[in-house]
mmCIF file of C-alpha atoms and ligand atoms in Angstrom:
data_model
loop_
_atom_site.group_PDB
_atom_site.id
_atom_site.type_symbol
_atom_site.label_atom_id
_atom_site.label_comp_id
_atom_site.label_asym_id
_atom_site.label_seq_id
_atom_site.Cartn_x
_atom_site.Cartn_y
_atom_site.Cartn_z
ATOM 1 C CA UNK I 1364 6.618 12.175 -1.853
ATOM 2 C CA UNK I 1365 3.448 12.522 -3.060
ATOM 3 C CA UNK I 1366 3.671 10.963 -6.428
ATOM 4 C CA UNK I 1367 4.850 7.774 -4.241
ATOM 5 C CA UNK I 1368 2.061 5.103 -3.283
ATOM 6 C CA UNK I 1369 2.417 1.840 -1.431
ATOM 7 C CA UNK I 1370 4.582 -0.912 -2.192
ATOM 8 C CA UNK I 1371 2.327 -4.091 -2.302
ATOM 9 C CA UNK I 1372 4.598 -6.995 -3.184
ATOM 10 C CA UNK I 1373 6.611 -7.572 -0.255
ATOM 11 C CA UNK I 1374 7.369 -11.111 0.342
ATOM 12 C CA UNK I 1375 8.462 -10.488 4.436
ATOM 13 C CA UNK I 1376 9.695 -7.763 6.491
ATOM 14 C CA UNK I 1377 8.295 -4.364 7.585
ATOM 15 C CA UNK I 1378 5.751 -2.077 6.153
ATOM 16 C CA UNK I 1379 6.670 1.563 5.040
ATOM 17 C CA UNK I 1380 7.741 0.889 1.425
ATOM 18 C CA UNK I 1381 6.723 2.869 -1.329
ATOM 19 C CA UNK I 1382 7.321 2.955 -5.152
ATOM 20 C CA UNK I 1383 6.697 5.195 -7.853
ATOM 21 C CA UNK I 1384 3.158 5.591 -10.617
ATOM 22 C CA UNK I 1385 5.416 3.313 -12.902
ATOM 23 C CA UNK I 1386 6.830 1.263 -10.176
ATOM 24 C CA UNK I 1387 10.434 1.442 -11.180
ATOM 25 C CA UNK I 1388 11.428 2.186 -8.375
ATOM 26 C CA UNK I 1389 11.776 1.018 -4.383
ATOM 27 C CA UNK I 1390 12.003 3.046 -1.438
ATOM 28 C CA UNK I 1391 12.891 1.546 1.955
ATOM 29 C CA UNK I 1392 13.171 3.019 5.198
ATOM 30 C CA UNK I 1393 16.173 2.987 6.547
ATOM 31 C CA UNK I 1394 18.529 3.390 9.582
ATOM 32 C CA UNK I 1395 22.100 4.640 9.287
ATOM 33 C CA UNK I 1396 24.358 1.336 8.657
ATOM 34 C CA UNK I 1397 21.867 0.888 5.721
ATOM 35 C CA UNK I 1398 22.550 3.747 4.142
ATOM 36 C CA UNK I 1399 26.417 3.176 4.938
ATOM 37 C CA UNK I 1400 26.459 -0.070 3.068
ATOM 38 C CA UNK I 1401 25.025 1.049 0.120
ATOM 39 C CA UNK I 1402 27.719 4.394 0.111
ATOM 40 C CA UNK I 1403 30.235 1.725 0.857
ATOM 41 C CA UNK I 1404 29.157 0.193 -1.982
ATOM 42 C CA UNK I 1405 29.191 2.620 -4.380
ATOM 43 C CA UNK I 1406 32.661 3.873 -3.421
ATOM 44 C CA UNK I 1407 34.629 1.211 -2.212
ATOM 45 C CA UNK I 1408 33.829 -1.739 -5.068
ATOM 46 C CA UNK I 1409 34.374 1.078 -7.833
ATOM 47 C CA UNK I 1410 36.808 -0.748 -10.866
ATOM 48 C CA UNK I 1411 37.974 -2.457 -8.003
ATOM 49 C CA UNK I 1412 37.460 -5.552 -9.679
ATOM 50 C CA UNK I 1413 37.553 -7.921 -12.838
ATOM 51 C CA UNK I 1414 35.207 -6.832 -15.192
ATOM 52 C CA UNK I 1415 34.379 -10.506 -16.065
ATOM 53 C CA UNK I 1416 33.791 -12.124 -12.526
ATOM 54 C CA UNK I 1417 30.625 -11.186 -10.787
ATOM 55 C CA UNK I 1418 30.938 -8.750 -7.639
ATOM 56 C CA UNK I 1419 28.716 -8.194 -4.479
ATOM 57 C CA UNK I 1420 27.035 -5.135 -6.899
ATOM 58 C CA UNK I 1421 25.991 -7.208 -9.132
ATOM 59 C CA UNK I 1422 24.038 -8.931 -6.791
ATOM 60 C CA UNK I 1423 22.761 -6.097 -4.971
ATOM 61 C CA UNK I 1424 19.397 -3.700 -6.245
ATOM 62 C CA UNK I 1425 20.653 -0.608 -8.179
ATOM 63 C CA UNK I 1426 21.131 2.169 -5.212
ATOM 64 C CA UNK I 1427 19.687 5.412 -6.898
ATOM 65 C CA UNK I 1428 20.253 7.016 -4.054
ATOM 66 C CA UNK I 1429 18.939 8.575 -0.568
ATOM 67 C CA UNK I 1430 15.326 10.361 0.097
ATOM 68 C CA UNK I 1431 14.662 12.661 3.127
ATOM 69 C CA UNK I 1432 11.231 13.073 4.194
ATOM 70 C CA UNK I 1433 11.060 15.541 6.345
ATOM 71 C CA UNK I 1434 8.653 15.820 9.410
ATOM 72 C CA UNK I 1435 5.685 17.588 8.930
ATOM 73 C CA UNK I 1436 3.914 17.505 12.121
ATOM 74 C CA UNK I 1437 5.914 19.079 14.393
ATOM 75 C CA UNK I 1438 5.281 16.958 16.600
ATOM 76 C CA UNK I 1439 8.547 15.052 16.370
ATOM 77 C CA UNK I 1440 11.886 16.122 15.306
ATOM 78 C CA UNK I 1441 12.999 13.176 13.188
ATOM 79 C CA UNK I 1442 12.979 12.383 9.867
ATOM 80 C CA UNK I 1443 12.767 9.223 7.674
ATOM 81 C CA UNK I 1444 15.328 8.583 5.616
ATOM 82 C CA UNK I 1445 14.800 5.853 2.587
ATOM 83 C CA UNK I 1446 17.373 4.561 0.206
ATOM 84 C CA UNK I 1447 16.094 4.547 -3.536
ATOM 85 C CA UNK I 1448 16.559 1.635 -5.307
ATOM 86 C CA UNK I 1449 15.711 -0.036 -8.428
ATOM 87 C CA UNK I 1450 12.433 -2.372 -8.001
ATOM 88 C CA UNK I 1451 13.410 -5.738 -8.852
ATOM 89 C CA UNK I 1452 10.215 -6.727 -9.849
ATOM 90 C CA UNK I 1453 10.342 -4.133 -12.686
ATOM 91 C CA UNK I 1454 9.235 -5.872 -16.074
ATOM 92 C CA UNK I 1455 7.377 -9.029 -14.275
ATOM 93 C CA UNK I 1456 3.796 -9.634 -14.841
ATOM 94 C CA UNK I 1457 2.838 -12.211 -12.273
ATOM 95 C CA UNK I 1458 5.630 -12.863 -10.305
ATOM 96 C CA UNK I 1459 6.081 -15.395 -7.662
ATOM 97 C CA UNK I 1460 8.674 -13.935 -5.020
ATOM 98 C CA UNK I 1461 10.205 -15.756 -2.018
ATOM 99 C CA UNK I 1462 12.522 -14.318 0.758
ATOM 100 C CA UNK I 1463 15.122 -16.155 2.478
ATOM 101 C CA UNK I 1464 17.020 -15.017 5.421
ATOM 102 C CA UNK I 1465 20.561 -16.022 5.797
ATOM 103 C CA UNK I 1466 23.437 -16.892 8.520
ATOM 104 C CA UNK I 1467 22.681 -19.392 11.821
ATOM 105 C CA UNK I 1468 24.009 -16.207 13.492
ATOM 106 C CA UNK I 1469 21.056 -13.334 13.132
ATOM 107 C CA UNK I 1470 22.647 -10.566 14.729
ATOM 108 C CA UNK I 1471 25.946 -8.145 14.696
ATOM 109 C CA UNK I 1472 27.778 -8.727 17.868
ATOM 110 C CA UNK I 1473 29.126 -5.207 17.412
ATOM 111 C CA UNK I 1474 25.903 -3.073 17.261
ATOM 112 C CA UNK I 1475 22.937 -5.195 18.852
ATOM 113 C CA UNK I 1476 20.983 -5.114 22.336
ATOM 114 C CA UNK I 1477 21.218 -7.692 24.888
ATOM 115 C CA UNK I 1478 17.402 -8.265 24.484
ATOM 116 C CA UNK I 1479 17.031 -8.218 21.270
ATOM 117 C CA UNK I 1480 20.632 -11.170 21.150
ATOM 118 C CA UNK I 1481 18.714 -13.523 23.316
ATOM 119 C CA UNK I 1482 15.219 -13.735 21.298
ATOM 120 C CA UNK I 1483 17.356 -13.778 17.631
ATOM 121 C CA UNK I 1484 19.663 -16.890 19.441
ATOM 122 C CA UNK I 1485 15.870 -18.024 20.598
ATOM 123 C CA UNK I 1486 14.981 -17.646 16.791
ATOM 124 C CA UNK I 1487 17.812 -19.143 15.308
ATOM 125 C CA UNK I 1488 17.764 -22.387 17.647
ATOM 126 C CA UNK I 1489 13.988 -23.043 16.784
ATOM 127 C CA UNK I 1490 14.112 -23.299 12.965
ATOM 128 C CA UNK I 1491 15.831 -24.030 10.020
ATOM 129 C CA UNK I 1492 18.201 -20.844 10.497
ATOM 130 C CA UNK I 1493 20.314 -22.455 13.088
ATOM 131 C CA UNK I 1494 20.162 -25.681 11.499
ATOM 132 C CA UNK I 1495 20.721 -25.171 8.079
ATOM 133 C CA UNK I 1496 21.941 -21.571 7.981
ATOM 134 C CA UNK I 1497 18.914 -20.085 6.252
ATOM 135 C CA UNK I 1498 14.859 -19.939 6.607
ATOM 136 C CA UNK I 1499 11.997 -18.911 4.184
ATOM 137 C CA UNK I 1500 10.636 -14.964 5.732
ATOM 138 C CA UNK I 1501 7.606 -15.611 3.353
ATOM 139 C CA UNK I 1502 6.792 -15.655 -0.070
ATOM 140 C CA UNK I 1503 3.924 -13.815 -2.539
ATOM 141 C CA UNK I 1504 2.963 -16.288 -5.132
ATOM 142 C CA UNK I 1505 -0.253 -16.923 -7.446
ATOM 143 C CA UNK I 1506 -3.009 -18.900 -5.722
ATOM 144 C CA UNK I 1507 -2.971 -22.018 -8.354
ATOM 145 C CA UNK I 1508 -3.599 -24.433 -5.623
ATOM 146 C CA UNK I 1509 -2.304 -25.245 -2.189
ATOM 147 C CA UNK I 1510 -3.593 -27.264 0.718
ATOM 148 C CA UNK I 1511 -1.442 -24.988 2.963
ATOM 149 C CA UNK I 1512 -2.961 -24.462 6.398
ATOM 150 C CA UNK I 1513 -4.885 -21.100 6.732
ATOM 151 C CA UNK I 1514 -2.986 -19.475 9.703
ATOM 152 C CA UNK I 1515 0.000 -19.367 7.280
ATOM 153 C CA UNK I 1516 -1.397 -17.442 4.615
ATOM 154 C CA UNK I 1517 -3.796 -15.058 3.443
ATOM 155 C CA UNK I 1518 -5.533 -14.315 -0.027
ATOM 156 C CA UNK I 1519 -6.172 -11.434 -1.734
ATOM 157 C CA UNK I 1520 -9.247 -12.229 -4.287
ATOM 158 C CA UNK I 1521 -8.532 -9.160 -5.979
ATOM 159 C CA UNK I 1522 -5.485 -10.123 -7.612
ATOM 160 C CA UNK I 1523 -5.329 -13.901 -6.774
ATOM 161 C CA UNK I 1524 -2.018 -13.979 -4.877
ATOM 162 C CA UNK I 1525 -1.723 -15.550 -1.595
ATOM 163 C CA UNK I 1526 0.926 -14.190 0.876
ATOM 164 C CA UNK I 1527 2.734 -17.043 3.226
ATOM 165 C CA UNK I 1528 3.346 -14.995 6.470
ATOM 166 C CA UNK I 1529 6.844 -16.004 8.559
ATOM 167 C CA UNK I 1530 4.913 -18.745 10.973
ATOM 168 C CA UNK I 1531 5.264 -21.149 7.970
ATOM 169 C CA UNK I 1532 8.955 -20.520 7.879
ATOM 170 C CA UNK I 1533 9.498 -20.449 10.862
ATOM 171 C CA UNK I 1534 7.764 -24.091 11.615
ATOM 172 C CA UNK I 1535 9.753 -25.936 8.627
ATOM 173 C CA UNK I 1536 12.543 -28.172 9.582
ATOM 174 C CA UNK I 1537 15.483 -29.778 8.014
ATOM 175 C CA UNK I 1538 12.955 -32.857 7.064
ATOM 176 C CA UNK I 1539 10.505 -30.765 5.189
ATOM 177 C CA UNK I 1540 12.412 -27.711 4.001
ATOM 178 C CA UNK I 1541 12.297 -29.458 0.958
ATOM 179 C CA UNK I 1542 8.883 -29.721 -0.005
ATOM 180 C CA UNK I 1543 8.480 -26.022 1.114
ATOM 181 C CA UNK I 1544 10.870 -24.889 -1.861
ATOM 182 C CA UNK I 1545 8.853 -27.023 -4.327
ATOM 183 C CA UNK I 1546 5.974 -25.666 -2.940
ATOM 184 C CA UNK I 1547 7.823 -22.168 -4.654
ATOM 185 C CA UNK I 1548 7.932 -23.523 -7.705
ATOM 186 C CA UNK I 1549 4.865 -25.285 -7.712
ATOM 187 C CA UNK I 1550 2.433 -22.295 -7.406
ATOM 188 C CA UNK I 1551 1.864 -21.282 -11.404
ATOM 189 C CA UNK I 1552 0.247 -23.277 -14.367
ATOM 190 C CA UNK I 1553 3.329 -22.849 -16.174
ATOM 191 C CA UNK I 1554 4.736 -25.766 -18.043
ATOM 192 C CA UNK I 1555 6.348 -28.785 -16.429
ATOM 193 C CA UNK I 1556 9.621 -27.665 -18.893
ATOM 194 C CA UNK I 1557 9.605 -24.053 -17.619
ATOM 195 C CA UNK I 1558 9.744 -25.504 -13.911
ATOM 196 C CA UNK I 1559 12.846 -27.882 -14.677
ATOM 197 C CA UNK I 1560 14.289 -24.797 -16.357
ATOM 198 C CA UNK I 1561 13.902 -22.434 -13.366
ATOM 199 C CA UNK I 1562 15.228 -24.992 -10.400
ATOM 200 C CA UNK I 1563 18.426 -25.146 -12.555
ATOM 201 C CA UNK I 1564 18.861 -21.787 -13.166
ATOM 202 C CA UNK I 1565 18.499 -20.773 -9.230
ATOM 203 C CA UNK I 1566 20.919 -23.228 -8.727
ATOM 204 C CA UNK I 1567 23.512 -21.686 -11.022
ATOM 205 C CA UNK I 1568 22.726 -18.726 -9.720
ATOM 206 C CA UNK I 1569 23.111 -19.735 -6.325
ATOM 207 C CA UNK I 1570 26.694 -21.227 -7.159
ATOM 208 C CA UNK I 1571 28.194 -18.118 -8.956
ATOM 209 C CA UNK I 1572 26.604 -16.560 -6.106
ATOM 210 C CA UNK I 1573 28.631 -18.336 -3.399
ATOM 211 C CA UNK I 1574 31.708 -17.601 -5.447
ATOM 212 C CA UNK I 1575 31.228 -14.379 -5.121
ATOM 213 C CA UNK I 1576 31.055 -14.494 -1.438
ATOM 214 C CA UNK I 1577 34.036 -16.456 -1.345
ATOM 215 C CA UNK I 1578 36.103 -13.120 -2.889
ATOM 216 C CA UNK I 1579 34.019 -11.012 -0.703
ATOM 217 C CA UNK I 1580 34.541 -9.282 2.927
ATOM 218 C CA UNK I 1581 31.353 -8.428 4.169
ATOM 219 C CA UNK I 1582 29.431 -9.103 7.191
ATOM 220 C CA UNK I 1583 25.361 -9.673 6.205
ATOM 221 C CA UNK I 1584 23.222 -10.500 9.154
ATOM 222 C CA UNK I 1585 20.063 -11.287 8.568
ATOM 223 C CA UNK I 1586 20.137 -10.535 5.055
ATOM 224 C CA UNK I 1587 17.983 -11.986 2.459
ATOM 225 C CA UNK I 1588 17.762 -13.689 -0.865
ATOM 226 C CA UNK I 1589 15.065 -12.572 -3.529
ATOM 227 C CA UNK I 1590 14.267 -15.049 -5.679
ATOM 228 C CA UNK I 1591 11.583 -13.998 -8.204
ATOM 229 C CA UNK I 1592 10.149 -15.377 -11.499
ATOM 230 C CA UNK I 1593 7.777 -14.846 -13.513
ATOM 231 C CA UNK I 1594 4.656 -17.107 -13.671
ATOM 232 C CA UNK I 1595 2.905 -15.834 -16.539
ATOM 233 C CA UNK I 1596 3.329 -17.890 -19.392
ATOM 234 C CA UNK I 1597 2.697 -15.896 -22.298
ATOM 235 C CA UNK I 1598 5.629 -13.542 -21.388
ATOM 236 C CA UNK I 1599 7.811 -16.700 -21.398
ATOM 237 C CA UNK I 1600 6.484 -16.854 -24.812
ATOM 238 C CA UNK I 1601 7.519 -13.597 -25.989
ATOM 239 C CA UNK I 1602 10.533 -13.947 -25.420
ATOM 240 C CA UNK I 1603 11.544 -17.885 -26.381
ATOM 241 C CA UNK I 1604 11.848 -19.121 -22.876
ATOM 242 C CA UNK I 1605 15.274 -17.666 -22.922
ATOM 243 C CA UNK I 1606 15.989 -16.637 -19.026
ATOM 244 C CA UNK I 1607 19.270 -15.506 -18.428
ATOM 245 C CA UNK I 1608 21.546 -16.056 -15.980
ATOM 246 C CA UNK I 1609 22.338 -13.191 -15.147
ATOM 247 C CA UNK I 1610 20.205 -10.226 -16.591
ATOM 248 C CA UNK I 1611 22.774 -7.926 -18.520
ATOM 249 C CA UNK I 1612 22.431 -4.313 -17.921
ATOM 250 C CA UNK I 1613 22.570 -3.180 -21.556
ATOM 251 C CA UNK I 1614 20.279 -5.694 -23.424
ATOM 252 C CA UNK I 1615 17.982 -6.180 -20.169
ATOM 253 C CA UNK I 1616 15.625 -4.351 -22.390
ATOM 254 C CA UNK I 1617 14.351 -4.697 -25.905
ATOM 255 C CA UNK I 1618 11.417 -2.956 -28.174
ATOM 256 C CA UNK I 1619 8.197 -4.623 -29.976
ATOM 257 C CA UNK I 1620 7.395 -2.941 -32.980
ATOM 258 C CA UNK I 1621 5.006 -0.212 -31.301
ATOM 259 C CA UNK I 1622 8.283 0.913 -29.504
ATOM 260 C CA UNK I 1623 6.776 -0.432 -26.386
ATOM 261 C CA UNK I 1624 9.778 -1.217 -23.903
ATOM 262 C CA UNK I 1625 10.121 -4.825 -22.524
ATOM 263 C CA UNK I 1626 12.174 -6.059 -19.584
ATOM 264 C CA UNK I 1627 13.948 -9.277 -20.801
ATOM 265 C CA UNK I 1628 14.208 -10.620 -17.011
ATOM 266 C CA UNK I 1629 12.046 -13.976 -16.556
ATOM 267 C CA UNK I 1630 13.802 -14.681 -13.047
ATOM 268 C CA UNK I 1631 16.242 -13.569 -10.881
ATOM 269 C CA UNK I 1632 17.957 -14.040 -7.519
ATOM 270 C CA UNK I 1633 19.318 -11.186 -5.661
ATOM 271 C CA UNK I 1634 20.531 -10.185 -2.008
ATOM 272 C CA UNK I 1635 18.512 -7.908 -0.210
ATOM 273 C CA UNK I 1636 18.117 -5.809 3.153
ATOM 274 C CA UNK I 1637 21.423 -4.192 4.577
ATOM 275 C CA UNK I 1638 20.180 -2.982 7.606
ATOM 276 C CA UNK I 1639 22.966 -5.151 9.632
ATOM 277 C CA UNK I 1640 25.616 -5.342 7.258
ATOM 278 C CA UNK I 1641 28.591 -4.159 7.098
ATOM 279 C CA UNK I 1642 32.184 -4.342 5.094
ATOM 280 C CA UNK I 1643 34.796 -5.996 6.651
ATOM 281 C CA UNK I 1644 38.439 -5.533 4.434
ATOM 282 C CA UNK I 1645 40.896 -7.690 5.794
ATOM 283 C CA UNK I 1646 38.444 -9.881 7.143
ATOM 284 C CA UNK I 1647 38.049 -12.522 4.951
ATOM 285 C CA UNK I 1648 34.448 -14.059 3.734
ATOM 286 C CA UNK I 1649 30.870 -14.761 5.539
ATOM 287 C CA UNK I 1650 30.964 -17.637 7.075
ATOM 288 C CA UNK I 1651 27.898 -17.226 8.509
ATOM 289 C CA UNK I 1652 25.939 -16.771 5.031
ATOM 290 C CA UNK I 1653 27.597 -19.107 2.862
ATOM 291 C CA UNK I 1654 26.870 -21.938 5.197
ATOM 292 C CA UNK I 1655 23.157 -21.068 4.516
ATOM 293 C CA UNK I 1656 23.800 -20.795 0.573
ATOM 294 C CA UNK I 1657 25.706 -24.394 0.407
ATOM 295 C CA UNK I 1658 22.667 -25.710 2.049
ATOM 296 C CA UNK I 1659 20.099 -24.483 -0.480
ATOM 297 C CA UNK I 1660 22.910 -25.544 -3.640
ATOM 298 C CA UNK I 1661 22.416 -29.351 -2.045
ATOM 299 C CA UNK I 1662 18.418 -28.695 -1.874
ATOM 300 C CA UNK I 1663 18.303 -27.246 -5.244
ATOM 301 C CA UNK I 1664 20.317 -30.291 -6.880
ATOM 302 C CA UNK I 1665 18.293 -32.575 -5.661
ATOM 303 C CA UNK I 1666 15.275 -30.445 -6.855
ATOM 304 C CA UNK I 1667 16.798 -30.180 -10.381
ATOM 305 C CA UNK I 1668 17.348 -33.944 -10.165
ATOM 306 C CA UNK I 1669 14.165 -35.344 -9.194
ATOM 307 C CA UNK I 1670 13.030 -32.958 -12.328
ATOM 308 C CA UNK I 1671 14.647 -34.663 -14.960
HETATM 309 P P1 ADP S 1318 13.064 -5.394 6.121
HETATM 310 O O1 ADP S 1318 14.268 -4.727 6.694
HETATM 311 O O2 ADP S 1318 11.767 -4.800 6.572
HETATM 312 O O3 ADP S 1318 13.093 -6.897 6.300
HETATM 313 P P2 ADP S 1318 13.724 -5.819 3.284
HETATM 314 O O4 ADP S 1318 14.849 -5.033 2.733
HETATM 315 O O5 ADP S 1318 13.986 -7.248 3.608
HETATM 316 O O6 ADP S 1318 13.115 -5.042 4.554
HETATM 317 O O7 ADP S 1318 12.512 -5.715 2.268
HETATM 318 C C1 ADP S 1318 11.247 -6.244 2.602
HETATM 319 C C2 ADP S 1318 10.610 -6.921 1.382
HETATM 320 O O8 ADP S 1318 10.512 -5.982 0.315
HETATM 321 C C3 ADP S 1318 11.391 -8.096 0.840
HETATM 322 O O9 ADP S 1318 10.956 -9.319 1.409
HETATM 323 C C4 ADP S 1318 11.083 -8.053 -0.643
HETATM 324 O O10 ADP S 1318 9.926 -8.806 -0.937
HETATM 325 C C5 ADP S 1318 10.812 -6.593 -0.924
HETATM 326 N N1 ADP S 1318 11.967 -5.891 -1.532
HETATM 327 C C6 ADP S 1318 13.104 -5.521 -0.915
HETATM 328 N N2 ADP S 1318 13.912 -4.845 -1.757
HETATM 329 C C7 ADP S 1318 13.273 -4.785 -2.955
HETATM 330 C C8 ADP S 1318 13.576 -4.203 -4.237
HETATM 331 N N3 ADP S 1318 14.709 -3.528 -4.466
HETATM 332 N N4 ADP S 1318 12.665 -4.353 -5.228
HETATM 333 C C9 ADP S 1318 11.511 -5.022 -5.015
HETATM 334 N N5 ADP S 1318 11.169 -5.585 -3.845
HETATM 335 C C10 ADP S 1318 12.029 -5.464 -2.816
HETATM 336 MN MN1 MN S 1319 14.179 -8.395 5.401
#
């Protein structure tokens, strides 16, 4: 534990996280149906499926496995327990990152508190979740300019990234959800080209995505999308503008002549946070998410067509 420091590029959600000196890694805190789904994961998906069509792993941060810190107080018995994942952001420069919680339905009839049901229905029927099925937690992006109001964001002049906290979420509506996803992709000085580029391939993303919910039987509430790319231009130089898809495992990595080792990933969209999740064989697919994802496919073709 004590080669582990602070993990300081959250886009949303709760503090606690930690990473490694080289910051390959991500450690979360965790409750138990966490650590269930990613187990579940592991086991139950294994050559289960095509090896050409996407599945829910491939979606999903690489689970290294489970750390137990134990209590060293005394003063209370418990211990926390974090899943160890693979940090997404590994191989970015200056990335621009943007959570987005999914489902109109926020919370697992099967496991939550009559409290905490009411204020997530409260939630849901004030913003974009209940109306569109999904709603921006916050995003970390480069301060290039924004006329955003200050009680939405804060700036760190050290490293000139600006956080947007959940209030500006949570006040966006179905007529200016829009303009809050450009505002994503508006925060770099990369070129005009490089923009067009990325809207369309978040969009593909999004739709191979949704097909793989489709084949899926899962229940994720409030579960997120990562979406992450990288706003540094002369990495997109590097390596010829070429952003995949899908980052392949086995060439996600190549060498420069000084043997130095460089991620190939320029963006990347990924689901994230299991804490309510849960698989559901025999079930069929999430309605409740892929309501949310058919929603941002509509918002992101009209964001790749306005672009041409
Ligand atoms: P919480 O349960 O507190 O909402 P999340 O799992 O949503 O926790 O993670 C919180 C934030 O941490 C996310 O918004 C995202 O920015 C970041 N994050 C989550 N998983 C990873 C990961 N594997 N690599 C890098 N960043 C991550
Ligand atoms: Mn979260």
């Amino acid at each position: 534990m004590e080669n582990l420091h602070k993990f300081e590029h959250q886009a949303a959600g709760h503090e606690g996280t930690l990473t490694d000196e080289d910051e390959y890694l991500f450690f979360k805190p965790v409750l138990k149906q966490e650590i269930d789904f990613y187990s579940n994961l592991n086991n139950q998906l294994a050559g289960s499926v095509d090896d050409n069509e996407l599945s829910l792993k491939d979606w999903i941060p690489k689970y290294i496995g489970l750390l137990t810190e134990n209590d060293t107080t005394g003063l209370k018995k418990e211990n926390i327990n974090y899943v160890v994942l693979e940090n997404l952001l590994r191989g970015f420069r200056k990335p621009n990152i943007m959570d987005i919680k999914l489902g109109k339905i926020l919370y697992d009839e099967q496991t939550v508190t009559l409290g905490k049901k009411e204020r997530l229905i409260k939630v849901s029927n004030d913003t974009t979740s209940g109306s569109l099925g999904f709603r921006i937690c916050g995003m970390r992006v480069y301060n290039y300019s924004t006329e955003l109001d200050h009680s939405y964001m804060e700036l760190d002049e050290d490293t000139n990234y600006i956080t947007i906290n959940k209030f500006y979420g949570r006040s966006r509506t179905i007529d200016n959800i829009d303009e809050a996803i450009d505002l994503f992709f508006s925060m770099s000085n990369l070129d005009e080209k490089i923009k067009h580029k990325l809207a369309a391939n978040f969009l593909s993303r999004l739709q191979l995505l949704y097909n793989t919910l489709l084949d899926s039987e899962v229940r994720m509430y409030s579960s997120s999308l990562l979406f992450i790319y990288e706003t540094d231009q002369s990495r997109w130089e590097f390596l010829d503008y070429q952003d995949d898809i899908i980052p392949d495992d086995i060439e996600d990595e190549i060498l420069d002549e000084d043997e130095t080792t460089y991620c190939k990933t320029l963006s990347r969209l990924n689901l994230i946070d299991f804490a309510h999740s849960r698989f559901t064989p025999g079930e069929g697919p999430d309605e409740n998410v892929l309501v949310g994802i058919e929603n941002l496919i509509r918002i992101f073709e009209k964001e790749k067509n306005c672009n041409k």
